[in-house]
Coordinates of C-alpha atoms in Angstrom, one line a residue:
Chain A
M182 CA -94.1 -118.5 -41.7
C183 CA -95.2 -116.6 -38.6
F184 CA -95.9 -119.4 -36.5
L185 CA -93.0 -121.2 -37.1
F186 CA -91.2 -117.8 -35.8
S187 CA -93.5 -117.1 -33.1
V188 CA -92.3 -120.9 -32.2
L189 CA -88.8 -120.2 -32.4
G190 CA -89.3 -116.9 -31.0
T191 CA -90.2 -117.9 -27.5
N192 CA -88.8 -121.4 -27.1
V193 CA -85.2 -120.6 -28.0
A194 CA -82.7 -120.2 -25.1
N195 CA -79.6 -122.0 -24.0
A196 CA -80.7 -125.3 -23.9
S197 CA -78.9 -125.9 -27.3
E198 CA -78.6 -129.6 -27.4
L199 CA -76.3 -132.0 -29.9
N200 CA -77.0 -135.2 -29.9
T201 CA -75.8 -138.4 -31.2
L202 CA -76.5 -141.5 -32.8
I203 CA -73.1 -143.9 -33.0
M204 CA -72.9 -146.8 -34.5
P205 CA -69.1 -148.6 -34.7
S206 CA -68.3 -152.5 -36.0
F207 CA -65.9 -153.9 -37.8
N208 CA -65.2 -156.9 -39.1
V209 CA -62.3 -159.0 -40.2
A210 CA -61.9 -161.9 -41.9
S211 CA -60.8 -163.2 -45.8
D212 CA -60.6 -159.2 -46.4
Y213 CA -61.6 -156.0 -43.7
S214 CA -65.1 -154.9 -43.5
A215 CA -66.2 -151.9 -41.0
N216 CA -69.0 -149.9 -40.1
G217 CA -69.4 -147.0 -38.8
S218 CA -72.4 -144.9 -38.4
L219 CA -72.6 -141.4 -37.4
H220 CA -75.7 -138.9 -37.0
L221 CA -75.8 -136.0 -34.7
S222 CA -78.5 -133.6 -34.6
Y223 CA -78.1 -129.8 -33.4
L224 CA -81.7 -129.2 -31.6
F225 CA -82.5 -125.8 -30.1
G226 CA -85.7 -125.2 -28.0
E227 CA -86.3 -125.5 -23.7
K228 CA -90.1 -126.6 -24.3
I229 CA -91.0 -130.4 -26.2
I230 CA -90.6 -129.8 -29.4
K231 CA -86.9 -128.9 -30.7
I232 CA -85.4 -128.2 -33.7
G233 CA -82.1 -127.9 -35.7
P234 CA -80.2 -128.9 -38.0
Y235 CA -79.5 -133.2 -39.2
A236 CA -76.2 -134.3 -40.2
A237 CA -75.2 -138.2 -41.0
L238 CA -72.2 -140.6 -41.9
R239 CA -72.2 -144.0 -42.4
G240 CA -69.6 -146.1 -44.0
A241 CA -69.0 -149.6 -45.0
Y242 CA -66.4 -151.3 -46.3
S243 CA -64.1 -149.8 -47.7
Y244 CA -65.8 -148.8 -50.9
L245 CA -69.0 -147.4 -49.5
T246 CA -70.3 -144.2 -48.1
E247 CA -73.2 -142.2 -47.2
K248 CA -73.8 -138.8 -45.8
A249 CA -76.8 -136.8 -45.3
F250 CA -78.0 -133.8 -44.1
G251 CA -80.5 -131.6 -43.3
V252 CA -83.2 -130.8 -40.2
A253 CA -84.5 -132.9 -37.3
I254 CA -87.4 -132.3 -35.5
R255 CA -87.8 -133.9 -31.9
V256 CA -91.1 -134.5 -29.6
D257 CA -88.7 -135.1 -26.6
S258 CA -90.1 -136.4 -23.1
N259 CA -88.3 -139.6 -21.1
V260 CA -89.6 -141.5 -24.6
Y261 CA -88.7 -139.7 -27.6
Y262 CA -89.8 -139.2 -31.3
E263 CA -87.9 -137.8 -33.6
I264 CA -87.9 -137.3 -37.6
Q265 CA -85.0 -136.5 -40.2
G266 CA -85.2 -135.3 -43.4
G267 CA -82.9 -134.3 -46.0
Y268 CA -80.8 -134.3 -48.7
F269 CA -79.0 -138.2 -48.9
E270 CA -76.1 -139.8 -51.5
R271 CA -74.6 -143.0 -51.6
N272 CA -71.0 -142.8 -52.9
F273 CA -69.5 -146.4 -54.2
G274 CA -65.7 -146.9 -55.7
M275 CA -64.7 -149.5 -56.9
E276 CA -62.5 -148.9 -60.3
K277 CA -64.4 -145.7 -60.8
T278 CA -66.9 -144.0 -57.6
L279 CA -70.2 -143.3 -58.4
T280 CA -72.3 -141.4 -56.8
G281 CA -75.9 -141.7 -56.0
K282 CA -78.2 -138.2 -54.7
G283 CA -81.4 -138.2 -53.4
Y284 CA -82.9 -138.0 -50.3
L285 CA -84.1 -139.7 -47.2
F286 CA -86.3 -139.8 -43.9
N287 CA -85.6 -141.4 -40.5
V288 CA -88.1 -141.8 -37.9
V289 CA -86.6 -142.4 -34.5
I290 CA -87.8 -143.6 -31.5
G291 CA -85.7 -143.4 -28.0
K292 CA -85.9 -143.7 -25.0
K293 CA -83.6 -141.6 -22.4
L294 CA -81.5 -143.8 -19.7
S295 CA -79.2 -141.2 -18.2
E296 CA -79.2 -137.9 -18.2
R297 CA -77.2 -138.1 -21.0
F298 CA -77.5 -141.6 -23.2
A299 CA -80.3 -143.2 -24.7
A300 CA -81.0 -146.3 -26.3
S301 CA -83.0 -145.4 -29.4
I302 CA -84.4 -147.1 -32.5
M303 CA -84.2 -145.7 -36.1
T304 CA -85.9 -146.7 -38.9
S305 CA -84.4 -145.1 -42.2
F306 CA -85.9 -144.3 -45.6
Q307 CA -83.3 -143.4 -48.4
R308 CA -84.3 -143.0 -52.0
I309 CA -82.0 -142.8 -54.8
E310 CA -82.7 -140.5 -57.8
S311 CA -79.9 -139.7 -60.0
G312 CA -76.1 -141.1 -60.5
L313 CA -76.9 -145.2 -59.8
D314 CA -79.6 -147.0 -60.0
K315 CA -83.5 -146.1 -58.4
R316 CA -83.9 -147.5 -56.0
W317 CA -85.4 -147.7 -52.2
L318 CA -83.6 -148.7 -48.8
V319 CA -85.1 -149.0 -45.8
K320 CA -83.4 -150.1 -42.9
I321 CA -84.0 -150.4 -39.0
L322 CA -81.4 -150.7 -36.7
P323 CA -80.5 -149.9 -32.8
Y324 CA -78.1 -147.1 -32.3
W325 CA -77.0 -145.6 -28.7
G326 CA -77.7 -142.3 -28.3
I327 CA -75.5 -139.8 -26.1
S328 CA -76.4 -136.7 -25.9
F329 CA -74.9 -132.9 -25.2
V330 CA -76.4 -130.0 -23.4
F331 CA -75.2 -126.5 -23.9
Chain B
M86 CA -63.2 -185.1 -30.9
F87 CA -63.1 -181.3 -30.8
S88 CA -67.1 -181.8 -30.9
K89 CA -66.8 -184.3 -27.9
G90 CA -65.1 -181.5 -26.0
C91 CA -68.3 -178.5 -27.2
L92 CA -70.7 -181.3 -25.8
L93 CA -68.8 -181.9 -22.6
L94 CA -67.9 -178.1 -21.9
I95 CA -72.1 -177.5 -22.6
L96 CA -72.9 -180.3 -20.4
L97 CA -70.8 -178.3 -17.5
T98 CA -71.7 -175.3 -18.5
F99 CA -75.8 -175.8 -16.7
Y100 CA -74.8 -178.6 -14.5
S101 CA -72.6 -175.4 -12.4
L102 CA -75.8 -173.2 -13.4
D103 CA -76.7 -173.4 -10.3
G104 CA -76.6 -170.7 -7.7
V105 CA -75.4 -168.2 -10.8
A106 CA -77.2 -164.7 -9.3
A107 CA -76.5 -162.6 -12.4
H108 CA -78.5 -162.8 -15.2
E109 CA -77.9 -160.6 -18.4
I110 CA -78.4 -159.9 -22.1
E111 CA -76.7 -158.3 -24.7
G112 CA -78.0 -157.9 -28.2
F113 CA -77.8 -156.2 -31.3
A114 CA -80.2 -156.7 -34.5
G115 CA -80.8 -154.7 -37.7
A116 CA -82.5 -155.2 -41.0
Q117 CA -82.3 -153.6 -44.3
Y118 CA -84.8 -154.3 -47.5
T119 CA -83.6 -152.7 -51.1
S120 CA -86.0 -152.2 -54.3
F121 CA -85.1 -151.7 -57.2
D122 CA -86.6 -149.2 -59.8
D123 CA -85.6 -151.0 -63.2
F124 CA -84.5 -154.2 -62.0
S125 CA -87.0 -155.5 -59.3
D126 CA -85.0 -159.3 -59.9
Y127 CA -82.4 -158.1 -57.8
N128 CA -84.4 -156.7 -54.7
N129 CA -82.9 -158.2 -51.7
Y130 CA -83.7 -157.8 -47.5
G131 CA -81.4 -159.0 -44.9
I132 CA -81.4 -159.6 -40.7
S133 CA -78.6 -159.6 -38.9
A134 CA -78.2 -160.1 -34.7
Q135 CA -75.4 -160.8 -32.4
L136 CA -77.0 -161.8 -28.8
K137 CA -74.6 -163.2 -25.5
Y138 CA -76.5 -163.9 -22.8
N139 CA -74.3 -164.1 -19.7
W140 CA -74.8 -166.3 -17.0
Y141 CA -72.5 -164.0 -14.3
S142 CA -71.8 -164.6 -10.6
T143 CA -71.9 -161.6 -8.8
S144 CA -69.5 -162.9 -6.1
S145 CA -66.7 -163.8 -8.4
N146 CA -67.6 -161.5 -11.3
S147 CA -67.2 -164.3 -13.9
G148 CA -69.2 -166.9 -15.3
Y149 CA -70.0 -168.7 -18.6
F150 CA -71.4 -167.0 -21.8
A151 CA -73.3 -167.8 -24.5
A152 CA -73.1 -166.0 -27.9
A153 CA -74.6 -166.4 -31.3
Y154 CA -73.9 -164.1 -34.3
L155 CA -76.2 -164.4 -36.8
D156 CA -74.9 -162.8 -40.0
G157 CA -77.7 -162.3 -42.3
V158 CA -77.2 -165.1 -44.9
S159 CA -80.3 -167.8 -43.4
I160 CA -80.9 -167.9 -40.1
L161 CA -78.8 -171.2 -39.8
V162 CA -75.6 -169.7 -41.0
G163 CA -74.3 -168.1 -38.0
D164 CA -71.0 -168.7 -35.7
F165 CA -72.9 -170.0 -31.9
I166 CA -70.1 -169.3 -28.8
L167 CA -69.5 -170.8 -25.7
G168 CA -67.1 -169.5 -23.3
Y169 CA -66.2 -168.6 -19.5
G170 CA -65.4 -165.1 -19.4
W171 CA -63.7 -162.5 -16.3
R172 CA -65.0 -158.9 -15.4
W173 CA -64.2 -156.2 -13.9
G174 CA -65.1 -152.8 -12.9
R175 CA -68.8 -152.2 -12.1
D176 CA -69.5 -148.7 -14.1
Y177 CA -67.4 -149.2 -16.5
F178 CA -65.8 -152.7 -17.1
F179 CA -62.9 -154.3 -18.6
E180 CA -64.5 -158.0 -20.3
T181 CA -62.8 -161.2 -21.0
G182 CA -62.2 -164.8 -21.6
P183 CA -62.0 -168.2 -24.0
V184 CA -64.6 -169.2 -26.0
L185 CA -65.4 -172.9 -28.4
A186 CA -67.6 -172.0 -31.5
Y187 CA -69.6 -173.7 -34.2
H188 CA -70.0 -172.0 -37.6
A189 CA -71.9 -173.4 -40.9
I190 CA -69.4 -172.5 -43.1
F191 CA -66.3 -172.3 -40.1
G192 CA -66.9 -175.5 -38.4
P193 CA -65.4 -175.6 -35.3
G194 CA -63.2 -173.2 -34.0
Y195 CA -61.8 -171.3 -30.9
G196 CA -60.7 -167.7 -29.7
G197 CA -61.1 -165.1 -27.1
L198 CA -63.6 -162.3 -26.4
I199 CA -62.5 -159.0 -25.0
S200 CA -64.9 -156.5 -24.5
F201 CA -65.8 -153.4 -22.2
G202 CA -68.9 -151.7 -21.6
F203 CA -70.6 -148.7 -19.3
R204 CA -73.5 -149.2 -17.4
I205 CA -76.3 -146.3 -18.4
G206 CA -79.0 -147.7 -15.1
T207 CA -78.9 -150.2 -12.4
S208 CA -80.6 -152.8 -15.3
T209 CA -78.7 -151.1 -18.4
F210 CA -75.5 -151.2 -20.2
F211 CA -73.8 -150.5 -23.2
S212 CA -71.0 -152.8 -24.4
F213 CA -68.6 -153.6 -27.0
P214 CA -67.2 -157.1 -27.6
C215 CA -64.8 -158.2 -29.8
V216 CA -63.8 -161.5 -30.3
L217 CA -61.0 -163.3 -32.3
R218 CA -62.3 -166.9 -33.4
L219 CA -59.9 -169.0 -35.4
P220 CA -60.4 -169.8 -38.1
G221 CA -63.0 -167.2 -39.0
Y222 CA -62.8 -163.8 -38.1
F223 CA -61.9 -160.8 -35.9
R224 CA -64.9 -158.5 -35.5
G225 CA -66.2 -156.5 -32.6
G226 CA -69.6 -154.2 -32.6
P227 CA -72.2 -152.4 -30.5
M228 CA -74.2 -154.2 -28.0
I229 CA -77.4 -152.6 -25.8
G230 CA -77.7 -154.6 -22.5
F231 CA -79.7 -155.5 -19.3
S232 CA -79.5 -157.5 -16.4
F233 CA -81.7 -159.4 -14.4

């Protein structure tokens, strides 16, 4: 605990950074499906280690949504590594909505392509413990990253 | 008749590649695996990919492109597209052109592509191609692109 306060005390400054990872897509064929995913992390710190809250929202098809919130920790450099983890919820709605609850953690490896944009690969490990059939979901996807510094 | 037209377009494509100055590749791919605790028979995995290769002349800012939309059902079930595109802009660009396509399920088809994107480096860019394909679909999704 003391070590954690020490790190935050020396590093929290004006260099807060809001990072978004965005992946929208859509497909209209015999029926309509759209897949949009947004991962947000708001990181504090001027040094190489940054930490902050994390939230995610994903909509896939008209009956499936996922959301998550927790903490993100990043080792920040031109090539950066970030771990995001926390509570995970998956809502499946056809005739009635079923809600699966559990947890997730994401491993992100990214490369900054400019001051504001990055490309990254996210490996997501999602666990549903209740509400739906217990399962592990593992996904690997590339993301666009856009960062805002304020 | 239609398949002979596709073959002719493919042959013309390769014949006209001499002198093309810029090559670009755009892509997007993903994979997933689901493992159920109590119903292992329902475990499943999938891989999907979207790829686009451009032979664009830097002087005319136009050229042929080839694309593949692989939906993850199997490596053979995908839409293979050939088209000709025109692009406007450099740092922020808009791109459009007609396409011919062949799909293992939908069969041959035609349509058009529109895309917009922006450069984030000297040889990297983000793009968002959208394809209207008849018969079949209207779809769009992000890609990351590299020029070389």
